[in-house]
Amino acid sequence: MNEGHDDPPKLPVRERSSRLGSGRHRRPLPATLPPDAPALVLAVPGMAGDVAAEIASIIRLDNPHVDLRLVSLVDGGADLAKEFVSAAADRPAADTAAVVVPLVTGPHPRVMRAVRDAVTQSETPVMISDPLGPHPLLAEALHMRLAEAGLARVDRMRLFNVTSPVDGIIVATTGGDEGARGADATAVLLAARLTLPVVPAALDGVPNVSDAAERLRKIGANRLALVPFVIGPEADHDRATAAAEAIGAGCAAPLGAHEAVARLVGMRYGTALGSYEESDED
């Protein structure tokens, strides 16, 4: 159920290769890789601080054979371009030097522009992955963040005579208007888990959090909660907290270094790696 949406969008299929399964119980990456396999470059939209470092640690722990490089975009992509050149120097000429995975949950024009500019500046063969979402794993992670804040039940089923802590959820993201539109599919997934109306909003665009709250209240949802659909480096959590307070809503923590985030980074790299291997066989 996703009240407030006239025509819920079909969920896009992101994975482009059937070689590397993306199911919850399948390994997103092969157990071994050749030494000259493309580097996995994690592009962080902000300071590469504790959250990004913890995500990188989880990925390295599960995939020690992957050449993982963590790069901040605070300088607009200059360091990212240097990292691409460094990766290319360690690999045969003309081979794909790196797969860059932007550490964002959905469309983010500024981040994607910085990544593309870095690829152009470096003049190296680099593959750019899709954002991490939408994906059911992220909806599950948002559910857990809400539950941790006491704003949702941990179980997925509506229990008889058990009252939900809230009756409407706002999924707040970054990336402006495009980011808010991109969060709609995740709102649909989260609504299906909670059997509550869920609407997206942008912390830096429209519809904003106030617009989303008004939309929910028009359909009778008055006890609201906001869950930041961000990982952490791309947005100041105080901004989300202030937006929630302004509408009288509870606020969950951002995704942070949730296991789902690390797993999806591996999936995005694995999907790109499958395309890279197929092109080598042609």
PDB file of C-alpha atoms in Angstrom:
ATOM      1  CA  MET A   1       0.000   0.000   0.000  1.00  0.00           C
ATOM      2  CA  ASN A   2       1.351   3.416  -0.911  1.00  0.00           C
ATOM      3  CA  GLU A   3      -1.446   5.920  -0.432  1.00  0.00           C
ATOM      4  CA  GLY A   4      -0.869   9.290  -2.009  1.00  0.00           C
ATOM      5  CA  HIS A   5       0.548   7.784  -5.231  1.00  0.00           C
ATOM      6  CA  ASP A   6      -1.834   7.717  -8.152  1.00  0.00           C
ATOM      7  CA  ASP A   7       0.242   5.345 -10.244  1.00  0.00           C
ATOM      8  CA  PRO A   8       3.109   3.698  -8.319  1.00  0.00           C
ATOM      9  CA  PRO A   9       6.080   3.330 -10.673  1.00  0.00           C
ATOM     10  CA  LYS A  10       7.313  -0.029 -11.782  1.00  0.00           C
ATOM     11  CA  LEU A  11      10.474  -0.902  -9.925  1.00  0.00           C
ATOM     12  CA  PRO A  12      13.470  -0.701 -12.261  1.00  0.00           C
ATOM     13  CA  VAL A  13      15.660  -3.719 -12.842  1.00  0.00           C
ATOM     14  CA  ARG A  14      19.221  -2.528 -12.206  1.00  0.00           C
ATOM     15  CA  GLU A  15      21.275  -5.667 -12.638  1.00  0.00           C
ATOM     16  CA  ARG A  16      22.520  -6.087 -16.191  1.00  0.00           C
ATOM     17  CA  SER A  17      24.256  -9.448 -15.968  1.00  0.00           C
ATOM     18  CA  SER A  18      22.840 -12.783 -14.904  1.00  0.00           C
ATOM     19  CA  ARG A  19      26.330 -14.087 -14.165  1.00  0.00           C
ATOM     20  CA  LEU A  20      26.574 -12.489 -10.740  1.00  0.00           C
ATOM     21  CA  GLY A  21      23.417 -13.115  -8.733  1.00  0.00           C
ATOM     22  CA  SER A  22      21.971 -10.276  -6.652  1.00  0.00           C
ATOM     23  CA  GLY A  23      19.735 -12.299  -4.335  1.00  0.00           C
ATOM     24  CA  ARG A  24      20.021 -11.764  -0.609  1.00  0.00           C
ATOM     25  CA  HIS A  25      21.728 -15.110  -0.039  1.00  0.00           C
ATOM     26  CA  ARG A  26      24.097 -15.036  -3.000  1.00  0.00           C
ATOM     27  CA  ARG A  27      27.620 -13.713  -2.952  1.00  0.00           C
ATOM     28  CA  PRO A  28      27.688 -10.413  -4.878  1.00  0.00           C
ATOM     29  CA  LEU A  29      31.296 -10.914  -6.021  1.00  0.00           C
ATOM     30  CA  PRO A  30      33.300 -13.938  -7.192  1.00  0.00           C
ATOM     31  CA  ALA A  31      35.541 -15.534  -4.587  1.00  0.00           C
ATOM     32  CA  THR A  32      38.669 -14.694  -6.582  1.00  0.00           C
ATOM     33  CA  LEU A  33      39.679 -12.043  -9.097  1.00  0.00           C
ATOM     34  CA  PRO A  34      42.747 -11.669 -11.328  1.00  0.00           C
ATOM     35  CA  PRO A  35      45.374  -9.225 -10.024  1.00  0.00           C
ATOM     36  CA  ASP A  36      44.615  -6.781 -12.844  1.00  0.00           C
ATOM     37  CA  ALA A  37      40.841  -6.722 -12.278  1.00  0.00           C
ATOM     38  CA  PRO A  38      39.440  -3.175 -12.180  1.00  0.00           C
ATOM     39  CA  ALA A  39      39.804  -1.350  -8.894  1.00  0.00           C
ATOM     40  CA  LEU A  40      36.653  -0.642  -6.915  1.00  0.00           C
ATOM     41  CA  VAL A  41      36.666   3.104  -6.303  1.00  0.00           C
ATOM     42  CA  LEU A  42      34.104   4.266  -3.772  1.00  0.00           C
ATOM     43  CA  ALA A  43      33.249   7.925  -4.498  1.00  0.00           C
ATOM     44  CA  VAL A  44      32.102   9.631  -1.291  1.00  0.00           C
ATOM     45  CA  PRO A  45      29.908  12.759  -1.664  1.00  0.00           C
ATOM     46  CA  GLY A  46      31.488  14.536   1.290  1.00  0.00           C
ATOM     47  CA  MET A  47      34.292  13.860   3.709  1.00  0.00           C
ATOM     48  CA  ALA A  48      35.465  10.251   3.664  1.00  0.00           C
ATOM     49  CA  GLY A  49      35.010  10.018   7.424  1.00  0.00           C
ATOM     50  CA  ASP A  50      34.005   7.291   9.843  1.00  0.00           C
ATOM     51  CA  VAL A  51      30.878   6.120   8.003  1.00  0.00           C
ATOM     52  CA  ALA A  52      32.605   5.698   4.641  1.00  0.00           C
ATOM     53  CA  ALA A  53      35.641   4.101   6.296  1.00  0.00           C
ATOM     54  CA  GLU A  54      33.433   1.592   8.114  1.00  0.00           C
ATOM     55  CA  ILE A  55      31.624   0.681   4.894  1.00  0.00           C
ATOM     56  CA  ALA A  56      34.987   0.169   3.199  1.00  0.00           C
ATOM     57  CA  SER A  57      36.123  -2.028   6.114  1.00  0.00           C
ATOM     58  CA  ILE A  58      33.052  -4.258   5.774  1.00  0.00           C
ATOM     59  CA  ILE A  59      33.647  -4.645   2.028  1.00  0.00           C
ATOM     60  CA  ARG A  60      37.342  -5.438   2.539  1.00  0.00           C
ATOM     61  CA  LEU A  61      36.528  -7.989   5.220  1.00  0.00           C
ATOM     62  CA  ASP A  62      34.144  -9.857   2.920  1.00  0.00           C
ATOM     63  CA  ASN A  63      36.219  -9.357  -0.252  1.00  0.00           C
ATOM     64  CA  PRO A  64      39.920  -9.062   0.657  1.00  0.00           C
ATOM     65  CA  HIS A  65      40.915  -9.749  -2.955  1.00  0.00           C
ATOM     66  CA  VAL A  66      39.278  -6.533  -4.233  1.00  0.00           C
ATOM     67  CA  ASP A  67      41.461  -3.468  -4.806  1.00  0.00           C
ATOM     68  CA  LEU A  68      39.207  -1.024  -2.933  1.00  0.00           C
ATOM     69  CA  ARG A  69      39.967   2.701  -2.932  1.00  0.00           C
ATOM     70  CA  LEU A  70      38.030   5.294  -0.934  1.00  0.00           C
ATOM     71  CA  VAL A  71      37.951   8.817  -2.387  1.00  0.00           C
ATOM     72  CA  SER A  72      36.183  11.994  -1.243  1.00  0.00           C
ATOM     73  CA  LEU A  73      34.454  14.325  -3.696  1.00  0.00           C
ATOM     74  CA  VAL A  74      34.783  17.432  -1.510  1.00  0.00           C
ATOM     75  CA  ASP A  75      37.244  18.908  -4.014  1.00  0.00           C
ATOM     76  CA  GLY A  76      34.840  18.395  -6.907  1.00  0.00           C
ATOM     77  CA  GLY A  77      36.516  15.230  -8.209  1.00  0.00           C
ATOM     78  CA  ALA A  78      40.208  16.202  -8.548  1.00  0.00           C
ATOM     79  CA  ASP A  79      41.331  13.472  -6.136  1.00  0.00           C
ATOM     80  CA  LEU A  80      39.061  11.012  -7.902  1.00  0.00           C
ATOM     81  CA  ALA A  81      40.733  11.740 -11.244  1.00  0.00           C
ATOM     82  CA  LYS A  82      44.154  11.148  -9.640  1.00  0.00           C
ATOM     83  CA  GLU A  83      42.939   7.823  -8.244  1.00  0.00           C
ATOM     84  CA  PHE A  84      41.813   6.726 -11.706  1.00  0.00           C
ATOM     85  CA  VAL A  85      45.266   7.526 -13.108  1.00  0.00           C
ATOM     86  CA  SER A  86      46.881   5.584 -10.258  1.00  0.00           C
ATOM     87  CA  ALA A  87      44.638   2.573 -10.888  1.00  0.00           C
ATOM     88  CA  ALA A  88      45.405   2.660 -14.614  1.00  0.00           C
ATOM     89  CA  ALA A  89      49.159   2.660 -13.908  1.00  0.00           C
ATOM     90  CA  ASP A  90      48.784  -0.709 -12.156  1.00  0.00           C
ATOM     91  CA  ARG A  91      46.922  -2.341 -15.064  1.00  0.00           C
ATOM     92  CA  PRO A  92      47.547  -3.142 -18.724  1.00  0.00           C
ATOM     93  CA  ALA A  93      47.054  -0.239 -21.107  1.00  0.00           C
ATOM     94  CA  ALA A  94      43.521   0.101 -22.510  1.00  0.00           C
ATOM     95  CA  ASP A  95      42.057  -2.254 -19.868  1.00  0.00           C
ATOM     96  CA  THR A  96      39.279  -0.971 -17.640  1.00  0.00           C
ATOM     97  CA  ALA A  97      41.188   0.620 -14.778  1.00  0.00           C
ATOM     98  CA  ALA A  98      38.390   1.021 -12.279  1.00  0.00           C
ATOM     99  CA  VAL A  99      34.714   0.713 -11.493  1.00  0.00           C
ATOM    100  CA  VAL A 100      33.564   3.778  -9.594  1.00  0.00           C
ATOM    101  CA  VAL A 101      30.580   3.313  -7.290  1.00  0.00           C
ATOM    102  CA  PRO A 102      29.040   6.601  -6.079  1.00  0.00           C
ATOM    103  CA  LEU A 103      28.121   6.268  -2.390  1.00  0.00           C
ATOM    104  CA  VAL A 104      24.581   7.559  -2.864  1.00  0.00           C
ATOM    105  CA  THR A 105      21.232   5.829  -2.547  1.00  0.00           C
ATOM    106  CA  GLY A 106      19.680   7.277  -5.692  1.00  0.00           C
ATOM    107  CA  PRO A 107      19.932   9.961  -8.381  1.00  0.00           C
ATOM    108  CA  HIS A 108      22.253  12.787  -7.339  1.00  0.00           C
ATOM    109  CA  PRO A 109      23.105  15.105 -10.267  1.00  0.00           C
ATOM    110  CA  ARG A 110      25.956  16.954  -8.523  1.00  0.00           C
ATOM    111  CA  VAL A 111      27.709  13.758  -7.485  1.00  0.00           C
ATOM    112  CA  MET A 112      27.291  12.075 -10.862  1.00  0.00           C
ATOM    113  CA  ARG A 113      28.550  15.180 -12.647  1.00  0.00           C
ATOM    114  CA  ALA A 114      31.669  15.245 -10.474  1.00  0.00           C
ATOM    115  CA  VAL A 115      32.313  11.563 -11.213  1.00  0.00           C
ATOM    116  CA  ARG A 116      31.893  12.009 -14.978  1.00  0.00           C
ATOM    117  CA  ASP A 117      34.152  15.061 -14.957  1.00  0.00           C
ATOM    118  CA  ALA A 118      36.822  13.087 -13.094  1.00  0.00           C
ATOM    119  CA  VAL A 119      36.660  10.305 -15.690  1.00  0.00           C
ATOM    120  CA  THR A 120      37.071  12.850 -18.499  1.00  0.00           C
ATOM    121  CA  GLN A 121      39.923  14.617 -16.721  1.00  0.00           C
ATOM    122  CA  SER A 122      41.815  11.389 -16.041  1.00  0.00           C
ATOM    123  CA  GLU A 123      41.490  10.126 -19.639  1.00  0.00           C
ATOM    124  CA  THR A 124      41.414   6.562 -18.311  1.00  0.00           C
ATOM    125  CA  PRO A 125      38.968   3.745 -19.104  1.00  0.00           C
ATOM    126  CA  VAL A 126      36.567   3.734 -16.141  1.00  0.00           C
ATOM    127  CA  MET A 127      33.096   2.260 -15.651  1.00  0.00           C
ATOM    128  CA  ILE A 128      30.538   4.219 -13.600  1.00  0.00           C
ATOM    129  CA  SER A 129      28.003   2.137 -11.697  1.00  0.00           C
ATOM    130  CA  ASP A 130      24.395   2.995 -10.934  1.00  0.00           C
ATOM    131  CA  PRO A 131      23.500   4.456  -7.522  1.00  0.00           C
ATOM    132  CA  LEU A 132      22.869   1.903  -4.781  1.00  0.00           C
ATOM    133  CA  GLY A 133      19.088   2.221  -4.910  1.00  0.00           C
ATOM    134  CA  PRO A 134      16.338   1.510  -5.343  1.00  0.00           C
ATOM    135  CA  HIS A 135      16.666  -1.961  -3.869  1.00  0.00           C
ATOM    136  CA  PRO A 136      14.678  -4.044  -1.341  1.00  0.00           C
ATOM    137  CA  LEU A 137      17.756  -4.234   0.899  1.00  0.00           C
ATOM    138  CA  LEU A 138      17.642  -0.467   1.380  1.00  0.00           C
ATOM    139  CA  ALA A 139      13.940  -0.549   2.218  1.00  0.00           C
ATOM    140  CA  GLU A 140      14.727  -3.224   4.804  1.00  0.00           C
ATOM    141  CA  ALA A 141      17.533  -1.091   6.232  1.00  0.00           C
ATOM    142  CA  LEU A 142      15.214   1.935   6.492  1.00  0.00           C
ATOM    143  CA  HIS A 143      12.695  -0.254   8.312  1.00  0.00           C
ATOM    144  CA  MET A 144      15.369  -1.253  10.816  1.00  0.00           C
ATOM    145  CA  ARG A 145      16.439   2.372  11.375  1.00  0.00           C
ATOM    146  CA  LEU A 146      12.804   3.293  12.086  1.00  0.00           C
ATOM    147  CA  ALA A 147      12.462   0.343  14.466  1.00  0.00           C
ATOM    148  CA  GLU A 148      15.661   1.295  16.299  1.00  0.00           C
ATOM    149  CA  ALA A 149      14.180   4.762  16.893  1.00  0.00           C
ATOM    150  CA  GLY A 150      10.912   3.267  18.179  1.00  0.00           C
ATOM    151  CA  LEU A 151       9.033   4.502  15.100  1.00  0.00           C
ATOM    152  CA  ALA A 152       8.121   1.123  13.583  1.00  0.00           C
ATOM    153  CA  ARG A 153       7.637  -2.466  14.669  1.00  0.00           C
ATOM    154  CA  VAL A 154      10.480  -4.838  13.989  1.00  0.00           C
ATOM    155  CA  ASP A 155       8.178  -7.477  12.508  1.00  0.00           C
ATOM    156  CA  ARG A 156       6.811  -7.088   9.000  1.00  0.00           C
ATOM    157  CA  MET A 157       3.261  -8.248   9.708  1.00  0.00           C
ATOM    158  CA  ARG A 158       0.488  -6.062  11.079  1.00  0.00           C
ATOM    159  CA  LEU A 159      -0.498  -7.806  14.301  1.00  0.00           C
ATOM    160  CA  PHE A 160      -4.110  -7.878  15.472  1.00  0.00           C
ATOM    161  CA  ASN A 161      -4.899  -5.143  18.070  1.00  0.00           C
ATOM    162  CA  VAL A 162      -1.319  -3.830  17.973  1.00  0.00           C
ATOM    163  CA  THR A 163      -1.109  -0.099  17.284  1.00  0.00           C
ATOM    164  CA  SER A 164       1.609   1.236  15.009  1.00  0.00           C
ATOM    165  CA  PRO A 165       3.791   3.974  16.577  1.00  0.00           C
ATOM    166  CA  VAL A 166       3.073   6.230  13.565  1.00  0.00           C
ATOM    167  CA  ASP A 167       0.619   6.304  10.683  1.00  0.00           C
ATOM    168  CA  GLY A 168       2.714   7.936   7.962  1.00  0.00           C
ATOM    169  CA  ILE A 169       6.389   7.891   6.922  1.00  0.00           C
ATOM    170  CA  ILE A 170       8.494  10.423   5.008  1.00  0.00           C
ATOM    171  CA  VAL A 171      11.557   9.096   3.190  1.00  0.00           C
ATOM    172  CA  ALA A 172      13.842  12.138   2.990  1.00  0.00           C
ATOM    173  CA  THR A 173      16.774  12.119   0.623  1.00  0.00           C
ATOM    174  CA  THR A 174      19.240  14.418  -1.146  1.00  0.00           C
ATOM    175  CA  GLY A 175      19.881  15.066  -4.828  1.00  0.00           C
ATOM    176  CA  GLY A 176      17.215  17.733  -5.283  1.00  0.00           C
ATOM    177  CA  ASP A 177      14.034  17.153  -7.231  1.00  0.00           C
ATOM    178  CA  GLU A 178      15.558  14.231  -9.148  1.00  0.00           C
ATOM    179  CA  GLY A 179      16.643  12.580  -5.914  1.00  0.00           C
ATOM    180  CA  ALA A 180      13.115  12.836  -4.512  1.00  0.00           C
ATOM    181  CA  ARG A 181      11.648  11.259  -7.652  1.00  0.00           C
ATOM    182  CA  GLY A 182      14.246   8.505  -7.478  1.00  0.00           C
ATOM    183  CA  ALA A 183      13.273   7.741  -3.860  1.00  0.00           C
ATOM    184  CA  ASP A 184       9.682   7.007  -4.876  1.00  0.00           C
ATOM    185  CA  ALA A 185      10.393   3.339  -5.669  1.00  0.00           C
ATOM    186  CA  THR A 186      11.986   2.878  -2.242  1.00  0.00           C
ATOM    187  CA  ALA A 187       8.942   4.537  -0.664  1.00  0.00           C
ATOM    188  CA  VAL A 188       6.782   1.921  -2.408  1.00  0.00           C
ATOM    189  CA  LEU A 189       8.975  -0.897  -1.067  1.00  0.00           C
ATOM    190  CA  LEU A 190       8.937   0.501   2.471  1.00  0.00           C
ATOM    191  CA  ALA A 191       5.158   1.018   2.358  1.00  0.00           C
ATOM    192  CA  ALA A 192       4.753  -2.636   1.416  1.00  0.00           C
ATOM    193  CA  ARG A 193       6.832  -3.688   4.433  1.00  0.00           C
ATOM    194  CA  LEU A 194       5.034  -1.439   6.933  1.00  0.00           C
ATOM    195  CA  THR A 195       1.546  -1.366   5.374  1.00  0.00           C
ATOM    196  CA  LEU A 196       1.571   2.384   5.961  1.00  0.00           C
ATOM    197  CA  PRO A 197       1.503   5.355   3.578  1.00  0.00           C
ATOM    198  CA  VAL A 198       5.063   6.387   2.707  1.00  0.00           C
ATOM    199  CA  VAL A 199       6.013   9.398   0.592  1.00  0.00           C
ATOM    200  CA  PRO A 200       9.401  10.718  -0.580  1.00  0.00           C
ATOM    201  CA  ALA A 201      10.803  14.190   0.023  1.00  0.00           C
ATOM    202  CA  ALA A 202      14.000  16.081  -0.702  1.00  0.00           C
ATOM    203  CA  LEU A 203      16.127  17.767   1.938  1.00  0.00           C
ATOM    204  CA  ASP A 204      17.474  20.013  -0.823  1.00  0.00           C
ATOM    205  CA  GLY A 205      14.637  20.271  -3.350  1.00  0.00           C
ATOM    206  CA  VAL A 206      10.941  19.675  -3.920  1.00  0.00           C
ATOM    207  CA  PRO A 207       8.756  18.186  -2.720  1.00  0.00           C
ATOM    208  CA  ASN A 208      10.324  19.182   0.573  1.00  0.00           C
ATOM    209  CA  VAL A 209       9.563  17.642   3.963  1.00  0.00           C
ATOM    210  CA  SER A 210       6.754  20.104   4.685  1.00  0.00           C
ATOM    211  CA  ASP A 211       5.128  19.277   1.333  1.00  0.00           C
ATOM    212  CA  ALA A 212       5.324  15.564   2.139  1.00  0.00           C
ATOM    213  CA  ALA A 213       3.814  16.089   5.607  1.00  0.00           C
ATOM    214  CA  GLU A 214       0.903  18.022   4.154  1.00  0.00           C
ATOM    215  CA  ARG A 215       0.313  15.272   1.616  1.00  0.00           C
ATOM    216  CA  LEU A 216       0.183  12.634   4.349  1.00  0.00           C
ATOM    217  CA  ARG A 217      -2.101  14.689   6.591  1.00  0.00           C
ATOM    218  CA  LYS A 218      -4.549  15.161   3.748  1.00  0.00           C
ATOM    219  CA  ILE A 219      -5.104  11.390   3.747  1.00  0.00           C
ATOM    220  CA  GLY A 220      -5.489  11.244   7.510  1.00  0.00           C
ATOM    221  CA  ALA A 221      -1.940  10.399   8.621  1.00  0.00           C
ATOM    222  CA  ASN A 222      -1.088  12.702  11.520  1.00  0.00           C
ATOM    223  CA  ARG A 223       1.507  10.792  13.565  1.00  0.00           C
ATOM    224  CA  LEU A 224       4.488  11.104  11.271  1.00  0.00           C
ATOM    225  CA  ALA A 225       8.048   9.837  11.182  1.00  0.00           C
ATOM    226  CA  LEU A 226      10.946  10.851   8.973  1.00  0.00           C
ATOM    227  CA  VAL A 227      13.681   8.455   7.935  1.00  0.00           C
ATOM    228  CA  PRO A 228      16.737   9.914   6.135  1.00  0.00           C
ATOM    229  CA  PHE A 229      17.341   7.976   2.927  1.00  0.00           C
ATOM    230  CA  VAL A 230      20.990   8.954   3.003  1.00  0.00           C
ATOM    231  CA  ILE A 231      24.134   7.105   3.988  1.00  0.00           C
ATOM    232  CA  GLY A 232      25.662   9.991   5.884  1.00  0.00           C
ATOM    233  CA  PRO A 233      28.485  11.841   4.138  1.00  0.00           C
ATOM    234  CA  GLU A 234      26.120  13.411   1.573  1.00  0.00           C
ATOM    235  CA  ALA A 235      23.940  15.243   4.124  1.00  0.00           C
ATOM    236  CA  ASP A 236      24.146  16.794   7.569  1.00  0.00           C
ATOM    237  CA  HIS A 237      21.927  14.727   9.873  1.00  0.00           C
ATOM    238  CA  ASP A 238      21.073  17.896  11.835  1.00  0.00           C
ATOM    239  CA  ARG A 239      19.254  19.091   8.739  1.00  0.00           C
ATOM    240  CA  ALA A 240      17.025  16.023   8.711  1.00  0.00           C
ATOM    241  CA  THR A 241      16.420  16.307  12.460  1.00  0.00           C
ATOM    242  CA  ALA A 242      15.435  19.977  12.125  1.00  0.00           C
ATOM    243  CA  ALA A 243      13.084  19.174   9.226  1.00  0.00           C
ATOM    244  CA  ALA A 244      11.418  16.465  11.317  1.00  0.00           C
ATOM    245  CA  GLU A 245      11.053  18.770  14.323  1.00  0.00           C
ATOM    246  CA  ALA A 246       9.490  21.461  12.120  1.00  0.00           C
ATOM    247  CA  ILE A 247       6.597  19.135  11.232  1.00  0.00           C
ATOM    248  CA  GLY A 248       6.333  17.493  14.646  1.00  0.00           C
ATOM    249  CA  ALA A 249       7.646  14.140  13.444  1.00  0.00           C
ATOM    250  CA  GLY A 250       9.989  11.611  14.953  1.00  0.00           C
ATOM    251  CA  CYS A 251      13.309  11.145  13.160  1.00  0.00           C
ATOM    252  CA  ALA A 252      15.300   7.960  12.613  1.00  0.00           C
ATOM    253  CA  ALA A 253      19.039   7.742  12.038  1.00  0.00           C
ATOM    254  CA  PRO A 254      20.472   7.711   8.494  1.00  0.00           C
ATOM    255  CA  LEU A 255      21.504   4.426   6.902  1.00  0.00           C
ATOM    256  CA  GLY A 256      25.130   4.900   7.893  1.00  0.00           C
ATOM    257  CA  ALA A 257      27.386   1.844   7.632  1.00  0.00           C
ATOM    258  CA  HIS A 258      24.477  -0.590   7.449  1.00  0.00           C
ATOM    259  CA  GLU A 259      25.426  -4.007   6.088  1.00  0.00           C
ATOM    260  CA  ALA A 260      22.946  -3.493   3.230  1.00  0.00           C
ATOM    261  CA  VAL A 261      24.942  -0.495   1.991  1.00  0.00           C
ATOM    262  CA  ALA A 262      28.207  -2.460   1.893  1.00  0.00           C
ATOM    263  CA  ARG A 263      26.491  -5.385   0.185  1.00  0.00           C
ATOM    264  CA  LEU A 264      24.991  -3.151  -2.500  1.00  0.00           C
ATOM    265  CA  VAL A 265      28.381  -1.577  -3.224  1.00  0.00           C
ATOM    266  CA  GLY A 266      29.636  -5.102  -3.901  1.00  0.00           C
ATOM    267  CA  MET A 267      26.616  -5.819  -6.101  1.00  0.00           C
ATOM    268  CA  ARG A 268      27.164  -2.690  -8.180  1.00  0.00           C
ATOM    269  CA  TYR A 269      30.828  -3.556  -8.646  1.00  0.00           C
ATOM    270  CA  GLY A 270      29.971  -7.177  -9.442  1.00  0.00           C
ATOM    271  CA  THR A 271      27.404  -6.140 -12.047  1.00  0.00           C
ATOM    272  CA  ALA A 272      29.911  -3.841 -13.745  1.00  0.00           C
ATOM    273  CA  LEU A 273      32.566  -6.542 -13.498  1.00  0.00           C
ATOM    274  CA  GLY A 274      30.253  -8.962 -15.309  1.00  0.00           C
ATOM    275  CA  SER A 275      29.899  -6.461 -18.162  1.00  0.00           C
ATOM    276  CA  TYR A 276      33.676  -5.990 -18.183  1.00  0.00           C
ATOM    277  CA  GLU A 277      34.294  -9.759 -18.406  1.00  0.00           C
ATOM    278  CA  GLU A 278      31.715 -10.169 -21.172  1.00  0.00           C
ATOM    279  CA  SER A 279      33.343  -7.404 -23.221  1.00  0.00           C
ATOM    280  CA  ASP A 280      36.715  -9.175 -22.872  1.00  0.00           C
ATOM    281  CA  GLU A 281      35.211 -12.356 -24.299  1.00  0.00           C
ATOM    282  CA  ASP A 282      33.786 -10.653 -27.382  1.00  0.00           C
TER     283      ASP A 282
END
